[in-house]
Amino acid sequence: MSLSDFFQSVGLRDVIDILAVALIVYNLLLLIRGTRAVQVLIGILMLVGVAFLARTFELETLEAVLNAFFIILPFAVIILFQNEIRRALTAFGKNPLNRLAAERQSGVQEIVHAATSLAAKKIGALIVVERQQGLREYIENGIVLDAALSFDLLLTIFNPSTPLHDGAVIVQDNRIAAASCFLPLSSNPGLSVRSGTRHRAALGITEETDALAVVVSEERGAISVAIAGQLNERLDGEGLRELLERHLGGDNGAHEVEAAPAKA
């Protein structure tokens, strides 16, 4: 069958079938991105590869052991990832594609509102937003919250009288994944000696990942945003909102950075 014959044989039902499968696979990949499930999936694929080699080279004992393991594997996966499976089914029902843009916009507004309020009170803050690269390593070294992203919760976390105000808040999929997280500090020699720990941490995480970091200076009450190891400084509320929408909207942040070199 030639390529032209193949495309002529594809009907509307086939297109819908392919799109439905692609949608399910896409949502599953989004769900496990940056989690331990990725490592488990890689391990399972490696075992499948070993089983294939065992059958190819007629390694009967190894093949028998792996076949027995594959029988109990589905039950093990259900037990190990029951919370993730429950969350996936809930998210699949509540988050169709036509709501993604509205949810992202809502998250931006909450961050902007919180950052401007904290800046007016000269309360330091560091908010890191996960994009394509997972931040599970940094989430697990903080206090895991998995709470809805909101202005009130951000203000509560960064209140100097609360135990979570030190460190960074990490936002993942429009939720506050964790607070009081420790981030790598930038070793950029071009940084001013006036750059505080929050700014160095913001630059450090954006040098190592594609995350975006919003910083509120405790000393000056100024708002900055770190992207790809560069710092956008002295932003007002409108400037912060426009920058976040530009880098977090649409394709979830695959934009070029237009920022001056980092400095205090």
Short mmCIF file of C-alpha atoms in Angstrom, two decimals:
data_model
loop_
_atom_site.label_atom_id
_atom_site.label_comp_id
_atom_site.label_asym_id
_atom_site.label_seq_id
_atom_site.Cartn_x
_atom_site.Cartn_y
_atom_site.Cartn_z
CA MET A 1 0.00 0.00 0.00
CA SER A 2 1.38 3.39 -1.02
CA LEU A 3 1.37 6.43 1.25
CA SER A 4 -1.37 8.10 -0.79
CA ASP A 5 -3.54 4.98 -0.57
CA PHE A 6 -3.02 4.91 3.19
CA PHE A 7 -4.21 8.49 3.66
CA GLN A 8 -7.19 7.87 1.37
CA SER A 9 -8.20 4.89 3.51
CA VAL A 10 -8.13 6.92 6.75
CA GLY A 11 -11.60 8.07 7.68
CA LEU A 12 -13.07 10.46 10.24
CA ARG A 13 -13.52 7.61 12.73
CA ASP A 14 -9.82 6.79 12.53
CA VAL A 15 -8.84 10.43 13.12
CA ILE A 16 -11.11 10.65 16.18
CA ASP A 17 -9.69 7.37 17.48
CA ILE A 18 -6.10 8.58 17.15
CA LEU A 19 -6.87 11.97 18.73
CA ALA A 20 -8.62 10.31 21.70
CA VAL A 21 -5.63 8.06 22.36
CA ALA A 22 -3.22 10.99 21.96
CA LEU A 23 -5.26 13.05 24.46
CA ILE A 24 -5.20 10.27 27.06
CA VAL A 25 -1.46 9.66 26.63
CA TYR A 26 -0.75 13.41 26.79
CA ASN A 27 -2.66 13.82 30.06
CA LEU A 28 -0.95 10.77 31.57
CA LEU A 29 2.47 12.18 30.66
CA LEU A 30 1.53 15.54 32.21
CA LEU A 31 0.43 13.76 35.36
CA ILE A 32 3.68 11.83 35.91
CA ARG A 33 6.04 14.59 34.73
CA GLY A 34 8.56 15.33 37.48
CA THR A 35 7.35 12.52 39.77
CA ARG A 36 8.73 9.15 40.84
CA ALA A 37 6.32 7.50 38.39
CA VAL A 38 8.71 8.46 35.58
CA GLN A 39 11.47 6.40 37.14
CA VAL A 40 9.08 3.47 37.67
CA LEU A 41 7.99 3.67 34.02
CA ILE A 42 11.62 3.62 32.88
CA GLY A 43 12.27 0.60 35.10
CA ILE A 44 9.27 -1.27 33.65
CA LEU A 45 10.42 -0.53 30.09
CA MET A 46 13.88 -1.83 30.95
CA LEU A 47 12.36 -5.05 32.31
CA VAL A 48 10.33 -5.43 29.11
CA GLY A 49 13.55 -5.06 27.15
CA VAL A 50 15.26 -7.71 29.29
CA ALA A 51 12.28 -10.05 28.81
CA PHE A 52 12.53 -9.58 25.04
CA LEU A 53 16.23 -10.45 25.11
CA ALA A 54 15.54 -13.45 27.32
CA ARG A 55 13.02 -14.78 24.82
CA THR A 56 15.30 -14.00 21.85
CA PHE A 57 18.26 -15.85 23.35
CA GLU A 58 16.08 -18.58 24.91
CA LEU A 59 17.09 -17.87 28.51
CA GLU A 60 14.30 -20.00 29.94
CA THR A 61 14.90 -19.44 33.67
CA LEU A 62 15.12 -15.66 33.33
CA GLU A 63 12.08 -15.60 31.08
CA ALA A 64 10.05 -17.65 33.59
CA VAL A 65 11.00 -15.31 36.46
CA LEU A 66 10.08 -12.22 34.45
CA ASN A 67 6.78 -13.72 33.28
CA ALA A 68 5.85 -14.40 36.90
CA PHE A 69 6.78 -10.82 37.80
CA PHE A 70 4.67 -9.36 34.98
CA ILE A 71 1.64 -11.24 36.30
CA ILE A 72 1.73 -9.36 39.64
CA LEU A 73 3.03 -6.07 38.16
CA PRO A 74 -0.42 -4.50 37.51
CA PHE A 75 -1.49 -5.10 41.11
CA ALA A 76 1.80 -3.68 42.42
CA VAL A 77 1.36 -0.55 40.31
CA ILE A 78 -2.19 -0.02 41.60
CA ILE A 79 -1.06 -0.37 45.22
CA LEU A 80 2.03 1.84 44.86
CA PHE A 81 0.30 4.60 42.91
CA GLN A 82 -3.25 4.54 44.23
CA ASN A 83 -3.10 8.24 45.18
CA GLU A 84 -1.70 9.23 41.78
CA ILE A 85 -4.34 7.16 39.97
CA ARG A 86 -7.13 8.75 42.02
CA ARG A 87 -5.73 12.22 41.31
CA ALA A 88 -5.43 11.40 37.60
CA LEU A 89 -9.06 10.33 37.30
CA THR A 90 -10.20 13.41 39.19
CA ALA A 91 -8.03 15.74 37.10
CA PHE A 92 -9.15 14.13 33.85
CA GLY A 93 -12.76 14.87 34.72
CA LYS A 94 -12.21 18.40 36.00
CA ASN A 95 -9.55 19.76 33.64
CA PRO A 96 -10.55 19.50 29.97
CA LEU A 97 -8.37 21.34 27.47
CA ASN A 98 -10.71 24.31 27.15
CA ARG A 99 -10.10 25.23 30.82
CA LEU A 100 -6.29 25.13 30.83
CA ALA A 101 -5.83 28.72 29.68
CA ALA A 102 -8.34 30.07 32.21
CA GLU A 103 -6.68 28.17 35.07
CA ARG A 104 -3.21 29.39 34.13
CA GLN A 105 -4.50 32.96 33.93
CA SER A 106 -6.04 32.61 37.39
CA GLY A 107 -2.72 31.36 38.79
CA VAL A 108 -0.87 34.33 37.33
CA GLN A 109 -3.30 36.76 38.94
CA GLU A 110 -2.90 35.11 42.35
CA ILE A 111 0.91 35.37 42.14
CA VAL A 112 0.80 38.98 40.96
CA HIS A 113 -1.65 39.98 43.71
CA ALA A 114 0.45 38.26 46.39
CA ALA A 115 3.78 39.64 45.12
CA THR A 116 2.55 43.24 44.97
CA SER A 117 0.98 42.99 48.43
CA LEU A 118 4.15 41.52 49.93
CA ALA A 119 6.28 44.16 48.20
CA ALA A 120 4.14 46.96 49.63
CA LYS A 121 4.73 45.55 53.14
CA LYS A 122 8.44 44.84 52.43
CA ILE A 123 8.03 41.15 53.20
CA GLY A 124 10.53 38.95 51.39
CA ALA A 125 9.25 36.13 49.19
CA LEU A 126 10.47 33.63 46.59
CA ILE A 127 7.93 31.88 44.34
CA VAL A 128 9.19 29.34 41.81
CA VAL A 129 6.89 28.21 38.99
CA GLU A 130 7.61 24.83 37.40
CA ARG A 131 7.48 24.69 33.61
CA GLN A 132 8.63 21.80 31.39
CA GLN A 133 11.34 20.41 33.67
CA GLY A 134 10.16 18.74 36.86
CA LEU A 135 11.19 20.16 40.25
CA ARG A 136 10.42 17.08 42.34
CA GLU A 137 13.94 17.06 43.79
CA TYR A 138 13.43 20.53 45.29
CA ILE A 139 9.80 19.89 46.29
CA GLU A 140 10.81 16.90 48.39
CA ASN A 141 13.40 18.87 50.39
CA GLY A 142 10.70 21.31 51.56
CA ILE A 143 7.35 20.97 53.30
CA VAL A 144 4.95 19.29 50.87
CA LEU A 145 1.56 21.04 50.77
CA ASP A 146 -0.20 20.17 47.48
CA ALA A 147 -2.67 23.01 48.06
CA ALA A 148 -4.63 25.25 45.74
CA LEU A 149 -2.67 28.31 44.63
CA SER A 150 -4.21 31.36 46.28
CA PHE A 151 -3.32 34.89 47.35
CA ASP A 152 -4.27 34.23 50.99
CA LEU A 153 -2.15 31.11 51.28
CA LEU A 154 0.90 32.80 49.75
CA LEU A 155 0.61 35.69 52.19
CA THR A 156 0.24 33.28 55.09
CA ILE A 157 3.29 31.25 54.06
CA PHE A 158 5.57 34.29 53.74
CA ASN A 159 4.38 35.94 56.94
CA PRO A 160 7.61 36.35 58.98
CA SER A 161 5.89 34.92 62.07
CA THR A 162 5.16 31.56 60.39
CA PRO A 163 7.67 28.67 60.30
CA LEU A 164 7.40 28.30 56.51
CA HIS A 165 8.46 31.82 55.50
CA ASP A 166 12.11 30.87 54.94
CA GLY A 167 12.90 29.22 51.62
CA ALA A 168 10.92 29.08 48.41
CA VAL A 169 7.37 28.18 47.46
CA ILE A 170 7.18 25.91 44.41
CA VAL A 171 4.11 26.11 42.18
CA GLN A 172 3.37 23.02 40.10
CA ASP A 173 0.37 22.65 37.79
CA ASN A 174 -1.30 25.72 39.28
CA ARG A 175 -1.00 24.32 42.83
CA ILE A 176 1.38 25.10 45.68
CA ALA A 177 3.38 21.87 45.72
CA ALA A 178 5.65 22.75 48.66
CA ALA A 179 6.96 25.59 50.84
CA SER A 180 10.22 26.25 52.67
CA CYS A 181 12.18 24.65 49.83
CA PHE A 182 15.95 25.03 49.53
CA LEU A 183 17.29 25.98 46.10
CA PRO A 184 20.79 26.00 44.58
CA LEU A 185 22.52 29.40 44.82
CA SER A 186 23.91 31.03 41.71
CA SER A 187 27.69 31.32 41.54
CA ASN A 188 27.57 33.92 38.77
CA PRO A 189 30.64 36.17 39.33
CA GLY A 190 28.80 39.06 37.70
CA LEU A 191 26.31 39.33 40.56
CA SER A 192 26.52 42.39 42.73
CA VAL A 193 27.61 41.92 46.34
CA ARG A 194 24.27 43.50 47.22
CA SER A 195 22.40 40.48 45.81
CA GLY A 196 20.72 38.66 48.67
CA THR A 197 20.18 34.95 49.17
CA ARG A 198 16.70 35.04 47.64
CA HIS A 199 17.97 36.57 44.40
CA ARG A 200 20.89 34.14 44.22
CA ALA A 201 18.53 31.22 44.82
CA ALA A 202 16.13 32.51 42.15
CA LEU A 203 18.94 32.77 39.64
CA GLY A 204 20.37 29.41 40.72
CA ILE A 205 17.17 27.46 40.09
CA THR A 206 16.64 29.16 36.71
CA GLU A 207 20.22 28.39 35.70
CA GLU A 208 19.72 24.68 36.37
CA THR A 209 16.11 24.31 35.16
CA ASP A 210 13.62 26.12 32.92
CA ALA A 211 11.62 27.28 35.96
CA LEU A 212 10.57 30.89 36.49
CA ALA A 213 11.17 32.57 39.87
CA VAL A 214 9.43 35.64 41.33
CA VAL A 215 11.43 37.44 44.04
CA VAL A 216 10.25 40.12 46.47
CA SER A 217 13.05 42.00 48.18
CA GLU A 218 12.68 42.37 51.93
CA GLU A 219 15.01 45.39 52.08
CA ARG A 220 13.68 47.39 49.13
CA GLY A 221 10.21 45.97 48.56
CA ALA A 222 11.13 45.52 44.88
CA ILE A 223 9.78 42.76 42.63
CA SER A 224 12.07 40.84 40.28
CA VAL A 225 11.65 37.80 38.05
CA ALA A 226 14.47 35.38 37.21
CA ILE A 227 14.31 33.48 33.92
CA ALA A 228 17.10 31.40 32.40
CA GLY A 229 19.68 32.83 34.79
CA GLN A 230 18.76 36.45 34.06
CA LEU A 231 16.96 38.91 36.29
CA ASN A 232 14.14 41.26 35.30
CA GLU A 233 14.14 43.91 38.02
CA ARG A 234 11.99 46.70 39.45
CA LEU A 235 8.70 45.39 38.09
CA ASP A 236 5.35 46.87 39.04
CA GLY A 237 2.16 44.82 39.16
CA GLU A 238 1.30 45.34 35.50
CA GLY A 239 4.83 44.57 34.34
CA LEU A 240 4.90 41.41 36.46
CA ARG A 241 1.55 40.25 35.08
CA GLU A 242 2.60 40.82 31.46
CA LEU A 243 5.91 39.01 31.96
CA LEU A 244 4.28 36.00 33.65
CA GLU A 245 1.59 35.74 30.99
CA ARG A 246 4.21 35.91 28.25
CA HIS A 247 6.35 33.13 29.71
CA LEU A 248 3.68 30.92 31.29
CA GLY A 249 0.95 31.19 28.68
CA GLY A 250 0.21 29.12 25.62
CA ASP A 251 2.98 26.57 25.29
CA ASN A 252 3.78 26.76 28.98
CA GLY A 253 6.76 28.97 28.64
CA ALA A 254 8.79 28.03 25.59
CA HIS A 255 9.77 31.63 24.86
CA GLU A 256 13.03 33.40 24.44
CA VAL A 257 14.16 35.48 27.36
CA GLU A 258 14.51 39.20 26.92
CA ALA A 259 16.23 40.36 30.07
CA ALA A 260 19.23 42.34 31.14
CA PRO A 261 22.14 40.53 32.82
CA ALA A 262 21.49 39.88 36.49
CA LYS A 263 22.45 42.57 38.91
CA ALA A 264 21.19 43.81 42.21
#
